[in-house]
Short mmCIF file of C-alpha atoms and ligand atoms in Angstrom, two decimals:
data_model
loop_
_atom_site.label_atom_id
_atom_site.label_comp_id
_atom_site.label_asym_id
_atom_site.label_seq_id
_atom_site.Cartn_x
_atom_site.Cartn_y
_atom_site.Cartn_z
CA MET A 1 108.03 72.21 98.72
CA PHE A 2 105.92 75.28 99.45
CA ALA A 3 106.15 78.32 101.70
CA ASP A 4 103.83 80.85 103.31
CA LEU A 5 105.80 84.03 103.99
CA HIS A 6 103.05 86.23 105.40
CA LEU A 7 101.56 85.12 108.72
CA HIS A 8 100.32 86.88 111.86
CA SER A 9 100.10 85.53 115.40
CA TYR A 10 98.52 86.84 118.59
CA PHE A 11 101.69 88.90 119.12
CA SER A 12 100.01 91.39 116.75
CA ASP A 13 96.48 91.17 115.36
CA GLY A 14 96.31 87.46 114.56
CA THR A 15 94.37 85.19 116.90
CA PHE A 16 96.61 82.10 117.02
CA PRO A 17 99.64 81.51 119.22
CA PRO A 18 102.77 80.84 117.11
CA GLU A 19 102.53 77.11 117.92
CA GLU A 20 99.08 76.90 116.35
CA VAL A 21 100.22 78.82 113.27
CA VAL A 22 102.92 76.18 112.84
CA ALA A 23 100.57 73.24 113.48
CA ARG A 24 98.17 74.54 110.85
CA GLY A 25 101.03 75.23 108.44
CA VAL A 26 102.20 71.64 108.77
CA GLN A 27 98.63 70.43 108.25
CA ALA A 28 98.44 72.50 105.07
CA GLY A 29 101.59 70.78 103.80
CA LEU A 30 103.88 73.83 104.03
CA GLY A 31 107.61 73.30 104.50
CA THR A 32 108.67 76.91 105.18
CA LEU A 33 106.92 79.58 107.27
CA ALA A 34 107.73 83.22 108.04
CA LEU A 35 106.11 85.11 110.91
CA THR A 36 105.37 88.72 109.90
CA ASP A 37 103.57 90.36 112.81
CA HIS A 38 102.92 94.11 112.54
CA ASP A 39 105.82 96.15 113.97
CA THR A 40 107.09 93.37 116.24
CA MET A 41 109.34 90.30 116.30
CA GLU A 42 108.01 89.27 119.72
CA GLY A 43 106.56 85.97 118.48
CA CYS A 44 109.63 84.88 116.50
CA PRO A 45 111.48 82.88 119.19
CA ARG A 46 108.40 80.74 119.91
CA MET A 47 107.62 80.33 116.21
CA ALA A 48 111.25 79.28 115.58
CA ALA A 49 111.06 76.68 118.36
CA ALA A 50 107.73 75.32 117.08
CA CYS A 51 109.08 75.06 113.52
CA ALA A 52 112.21 73.28 114.74
CA ALA A 53 110.07 70.80 116.69
CA ALA A 54 107.93 70.18 113.61
CA GLN A 55 111.07 69.91 111.43
CA ILE A 56 110.07 72.65 109.03
CA GLU A 57 111.95 75.77 108.01
CA PHE A 58 111.41 79.10 109.77
CA ILE A 59 112.23 82.58 108.46
CA THR A 60 112.29 85.47 110.92
CA GLY A 61 110.14 88.36 109.78
CA ALA A 62 108.12 91.46 110.59
CA GLU A 63 105.69 93.70 108.70
CA LEU A 64 106.67 97.33 109.18
CA THR A 65 104.04 100.04 108.87
CA ALA A 66 105.56 102.72 106.67
CA GLU A 67 104.67 105.53 104.29
CA HIS A 68 106.00 107.16 101.15
CA ASP A 69 104.50 110.29 99.58
CA ASP A 70 101.63 110.17 102.10
CA LEU A 71 100.68 106.63 101.07
CA GLU A 72 100.63 103.86 103.71
CA LEU A 73 102.87 100.98 102.73
CA HIS A 74 103.69 97.75 104.52
CA ILE A 75 107.31 96.68 104.22
CA LEU A 76 108.08 93.07 105.04
CA GLY A 77 111.49 92.29 106.51
CA TYR A 78 112.83 88.74 106.10
CA PHE A 79 115.88 87.08 107.68
CA ILE A 80 116.22 90.03 110.07
CA ASP A 81 118.40 89.44 113.13
CA PRO A 82 115.93 89.14 116.04
CA GLU A 83 118.58 90.60 118.36
CA ASN A 84 119.50 93.60 116.23
CA GLN A 85 119.47 96.46 118.74
CA LYS A 86 118.67 99.27 116.33
CA LEU A 87 115.70 97.39 114.87
CA LEU A 88 114.44 96.45 118.35
CA ARG A 89 114.73 100.07 119.50
CA GLU A 90 112.78 101.35 116.49
CA LEU A 91 110.10 98.67 116.87
CA ALA A 92 109.75 99.58 120.57
CA ARG A 93 109.24 103.21 119.57
CA PHE A 94 106.47 102.31 117.12
CA GLN A 95 104.86 99.95 119.62
CA ILE A 96 104.52 102.89 122.03
CA VAL A 97 102.97 104.93 119.21
CA ARG A 98 100.46 102.08 118.71
CA GLN A 99 99.67 101.93 122.45
CA ASN A 100 99.09 105.69 122.63
CA ARG A 101 96.89 105.46 119.56
CA ILE A 102 94.70 102.90 121.34
CA ARG A 103 94.24 105.38 124.23
CA GLU A 104 93.33 108.11 121.75
CA MET A 105 90.82 105.86 119.93
CA VAL A 106 89.21 104.93 123.25
CA ALA A 107 89.01 108.62 124.26
CA ARG A 108 87.24 109.37 120.97
CA LEU A 109 84.83 106.48 121.53
CA ASN A 110 84.07 107.86 124.99
CA GLU A 111 83.36 111.25 123.40
CA VAL A 112 80.61 109.67 121.30
CA ASN A 113 79.23 107.97 124.41
CA VAL A 114 80.67 104.52 123.89
CA PRO A 115 81.96 103.50 127.29
CA LEU A 116 85.17 101.53 126.86
CA HIS A 117 88.38 101.49 128.90
CA ALA A 118 91.80 101.35 127.25
CA ASP A 119 92.81 98.69 129.79
CA ALA A 120 90.09 96.40 128.41
CA VAL A 121 91.69 96.71 124.95
CA PHE A 122 95.20 96.14 126.32
CA ALA A 123 94.06 93.10 128.32
CA LEU A 124 92.44 91.61 125.24
CA ALA A 125 95.37 92.43 122.94
CA ASN A 126 97.94 91.13 125.45
CA CYS A 127 100.82 92.16 123.16
CA ARG A 128 103.09 95.13 122.63
CA SER A 129 101.78 95.94 119.16
CA PRO A 130 98.02 96.50 119.49
CA GLY A 131 95.92 97.90 116.65
CA ARG A 132 92.42 98.65 115.47
CA PRO A 133 91.39 94.96 115.28
CA HIS A 134 91.87 94.74 119.05
CA VAL A 135 89.63 97.77 119.59
CA ALA A 136 87.09 96.12 117.28
CA ARG A 137 87.20 92.91 119.31
CA ALA A 138 86.82 94.88 122.57
CA LEU A 139 83.77 96.67 121.12
CA VAL A 140 82.22 93.33 120.20
CA GLN A 141 83.09 91.79 123.56
CA ALA A 142 81.47 94.72 125.43
CA GLY A 143 78.35 94.38 123.29
CA HIS A 144 78.70 97.75 121.54
CA CYS A 145 78.97 96.15 118.10
CA ALA A 146 77.63 92.91 116.69
CA THR A 147 80.70 92.10 114.62
CA HIS A 148 84.32 93.07 114.00
CA ASP A 149 83.35 94.47 110.58
CA GLN A 150 80.56 96.55 112.09
CA ALA A 151 83.05 98.05 114.56
CA PHE A 152 85.22 99.17 111.63
CA GLU A 153 82.24 100.49 109.68
CA ARG A 154 80.77 102.47 112.57
CA PHE A 155 83.84 103.66 114.44
CA LEU A 156 87.29 102.64 113.22
CA LYS A 157 87.49 103.20 109.48
CA LYS A 158 89.13 106.33 108.12
CA ASP A 159 86.99 109.40 108.92
CA ARG A 160 84.77 107.52 111.37
CA PRO A 161 84.49 108.92 114.94
CA ALA A 162 87.28 106.84 116.53
CA TRP A 163 89.70 106.87 113.62
CA VAL A 164 93.13 108.11 114.60
CA PRO A 165 95.92 108.45 112.03
CA LYS A 166 99.04 106.46 112.82
CA ALA A 167 102.55 107.88 112.87
CA LYS A 168 104.63 105.76 110.50
CA MET A 169 108.25 105.50 109.58
CA SER A 170 109.22 106.41 106.04
CA ALA A 171 109.52 103.50 103.62
CA LEU A 172 113.16 104.46 103.00
CA GLU A 173 113.84 104.27 106.74
CA ALA A 174 112.10 100.87 106.91
CA ILE A 175 114.24 99.49 104.06
CA GLU A 176 117.44 100.79 105.68
CA LEU A 177 116.43 99.44 109.09
CA ILE A 178 115.79 95.98 107.64
CA HIS A 179 119.08 96.00 105.72
CA GLN A 180 121.18 97.00 108.70
CA ALA A 181 119.58 94.06 110.56
CA GLY A 182 120.80 91.71 107.82
CA GLY A 183 117.40 91.28 106.20
CA LEU A 184 115.63 91.67 102.87
CA ALA A 185 112.97 94.36 102.37
CA VAL A 186 109.85 93.42 100.43
CA MET A 187 106.79 95.52 99.55
CA ALA A 188 103.71 93.74 100.97
CA HIS A 189 100.47 93.33 98.97
CA PRO A 190 101.19 96.12 96.43
CA ALA A 191 97.70 95.85 94.92
CA LEU A 192 96.16 96.91 98.24
CA ASN A 193 98.23 100.09 98.50
CA ARG A 194 97.99 101.42 94.93
CA ALA A 195 101.71 101.99 95.05
CA ASP A 196 102.78 100.89 91.57
CA HIS A 197 104.24 104.29 90.77
CA LEU A 198 106.54 104.03 93.80
CA ILE A 199 108.10 100.67 92.97
CA SER A 200 110.86 102.09 90.81
CA ALA A 201 111.92 104.72 93.39
CA LEU A 202 111.85 102.19 96.23
CA ARG A 203 113.88 99.76 94.13
CA SER A 204 116.51 102.48 93.78
CA ALA A 205 116.39 102.92 97.56
CA GLY A 206 117.19 99.24 98.05
CA LEU A 207 113.86 97.42 98.00
CA ASP A 208 114.66 93.72 97.43
CA GLY A 209 111.33 92.18 96.54
CA LEU A 210 107.62 92.35 95.78
CA GLU A 211 104.89 90.27 97.37
CA CYS A 212 103.33 89.08 94.12
CA PHE A 213 101.24 86.27 95.59
CA HIS A 214 98.72 87.39 98.22
CA THR A 215 95.21 86.33 99.20
CA LYS A 216 93.75 89.61 98.01
CA HIS A 217 95.57 89.69 94.68
CA SER A 218 93.49 88.68 91.69
CA ASN A 219 95.19 86.50 89.06
CA SER A 220 95.68 89.56 86.88
CA ALA A 221 97.22 91.51 89.80
CA THR A 222 99.60 88.61 90.46
CA ARG A 223 100.64 88.56 86.80
CA ARG A 224 101.12 92.32 86.83
CA TYR A 225 103.43 92.22 89.86
CA LEU A 226 105.38 89.25 88.50
CA GLU A 227 106.05 91.43 85.45
CA PHE A 228 107.07 94.35 87.68
CA ALA A 229 109.41 92.05 89.58
CA GLU A 230 111.06 90.92 86.38
CA ARG A 231 111.33 94.41 84.96
CA PHE A 232 112.87 95.89 88.13
CA HIS A 233 114.94 92.82 89.09
CA LEU A 234 113.02 92.31 92.32
CA LEU A 235 112.65 89.01 94.16
CA VAL A 236 109.21 87.40 94.31
CA THR A 237 107.49 86.50 97.59
CA GLY A 238 104.00 85.46 98.64
CA GLY A 239 101.84 84.55 101.56
CA SER A 240 98.32 84.21 102.84
CA ASP A 241 98.37 87.13 105.36
CA CYS A 242 96.54 84.76 107.72
CA HIS A 243 95.27 86.51 110.86
CA GLY A 244 93.87 83.34 112.43
CA LYS A 245 90.15 83.59 113.02
CA SER A 246 89.92 87.38 113.15
CA LYS A 247 88.84 87.73 109.52
CA GLY A 248 86.63 84.72 109.01
CA ARG A 249 88.34 81.45 108.25
CA PRO A 250 92.09 81.01 108.75
CA LEU A 251 93.83 81.65 105.43
CA ILE A 252 97.03 79.69 106.01
CA GLY A 253 97.48 77.21 103.16
CA THR A 254 95.48 79.24 100.64
CA VAL A 255 98.59 80.85 99.13
CA LYS A 256 101.50 78.52 98.44
CA LEU A 257 104.78 80.02 97.29
CA ALA A 258 107.01 77.73 95.23
CA TYR A 259 110.27 76.99 97.03
CA GLU A 260 112.44 78.28 94.16
CA HIS A 261 111.54 81.81 95.35
CA VAL A 262 112.71 81.03 98.88
CA GLU A 263 116.01 79.74 97.42
CA LYS A 264 116.50 83.06 95.63
CA LEU A 265 115.80 85.01 98.82
CA LYS A 266 118.38 82.94 100.70
CA GLN A 267 120.90 83.41 97.93
CA LYS A 268 120.52 87.19 98.12
CA VAL A 269 120.89 87.25 101.93
CA ALA A 270 124.04 85.12 101.64
CA GLU A 271 125.49 87.34 98.90
CA ARG A 272 124.84 90.45 100.94
CA LYS A 273 126.43 88.94 104.04
CA LEU A 274 129.52 88.04 102.03
CA ALA A 275 129.69 91.55 100.54
CA THR A 276 129.50 93.04 104.05
CA ILE A 277 132.29 90.78 105.33
CA ASN A 278 134.49 91.63 102.35
CA GLY A 279 133.67 95.31 102.73
CA HIS A 280 134.92 95.25 106.33
CA LYS A 281 138.24 93.59 105.43
P1 LIG B 301 95.93 99.27 112.28
O1 LIG B 301 97.33 98.84 111.93
O2 LIG B 301 95.77 99.41 113.75
O3 LIG B 301 95.49 100.50 111.54
O4 LIG B 301 94.96 98.08 111.86
C1 LIG B 301 95.07 97.51 110.60
C2 LIG B 301 94.40 96.16 110.61
O5 LIG B 301 92.99 96.35 110.61
C3 LIG B 301 94.77 95.31 109.41
O6 LIG B 301 95.11 94.00 109.84
C4 LIG B 301 93.50 95.28 108.59
O7 LIG B 301 93.30 94.05 107.97
C5 LIG B 301 92.39 95.56 109.59
N1 LIG B 301 91.35 96.36 108.91
C6 LIG B 301 91.56 97.52 108.29
N2 LIG B 301 90.41 98.01 107.77
C7 LIG B 301 89.43 97.11 108.07
C8 LIG B 301 88.03 97.03 107.82
N3 LIG B 301 87.38 98.00 107.15
N4 LIG B 301 87.34 95.96 108.29
C9 LIG B 301 88.00 94.99 108.98
N5 LIG B 301 89.33 95.00 109.24
C10 LIG B 301 90.05 96.05 108.80
FE1 LIG B 302 96.90 92.90 110.38
FE1 LIG B 303 99.72 94.40 105.57
ZN1 LIG B 304 99.91 91.33 107.18
#
């Protein structure tokens, strides 16, 4: 039994509908899938239904854009209640920030004589949580760039003409928000954020796990984070971070997390639920 706990759909910057994510997961032989779209749970009900129909396990998730000490961090939330009002309110707030950022990026493109309309980006994104990949696709579609990568290189990367910094929640806020929604908070792809020195502090703030297995982690990075997880008593997660076809070939199935790690996640959620019930007695 294997799991992929890091997947994106077209409800953020992936290209597949949730049903296709599930179909490809089944094809890859996975028995458990988590949907972790950026700053949204919009795709979770459809993903849950598709997993139920395919008789595989689904874990509700989201990937929250956060920061700590001026460093961007992605905090994965697992087993979060999709109807938790506080979490939904906060996500809605950050979705509006993302939408305004698209307008700002388009305005900056217009300033350097690239004619693009924000509505073209919104129509293409067709979700509440748009990001730079959607602007990149719109630039390619309008013929201003040959490829998605070229759009990032010329316009969207940090310090390029259309780069706009993104307001983020603090990592501590993200952890608290996930916990109050009944979920577990996990640091995504630590090797990509150079955040090793923050792991201990975030653990003290309630971080539950580390994404040790990730497409962009080398074998030595994976070993390093498995050691961190053991040292700091953090749970171990992993996933492909598949974005569909937006970054070349679909990655689903390339990272397979052993089911024993999923068991440990479920155990911790159950223990925390019990502690909450007892605490309220
Ligand atoms: P955003 O959250 O709007 O800043 O967009 C982040 C997304 O853009 C992530 O899914 C990244 O994988 C993608 N991305 C970031 N930098 C690049 C790059 N240089 N080339 C292609 N994609 C990128
Ligand atoms: Fe993404
Ligand atoms: Fe990420
Ligand atoms: Zn991701």
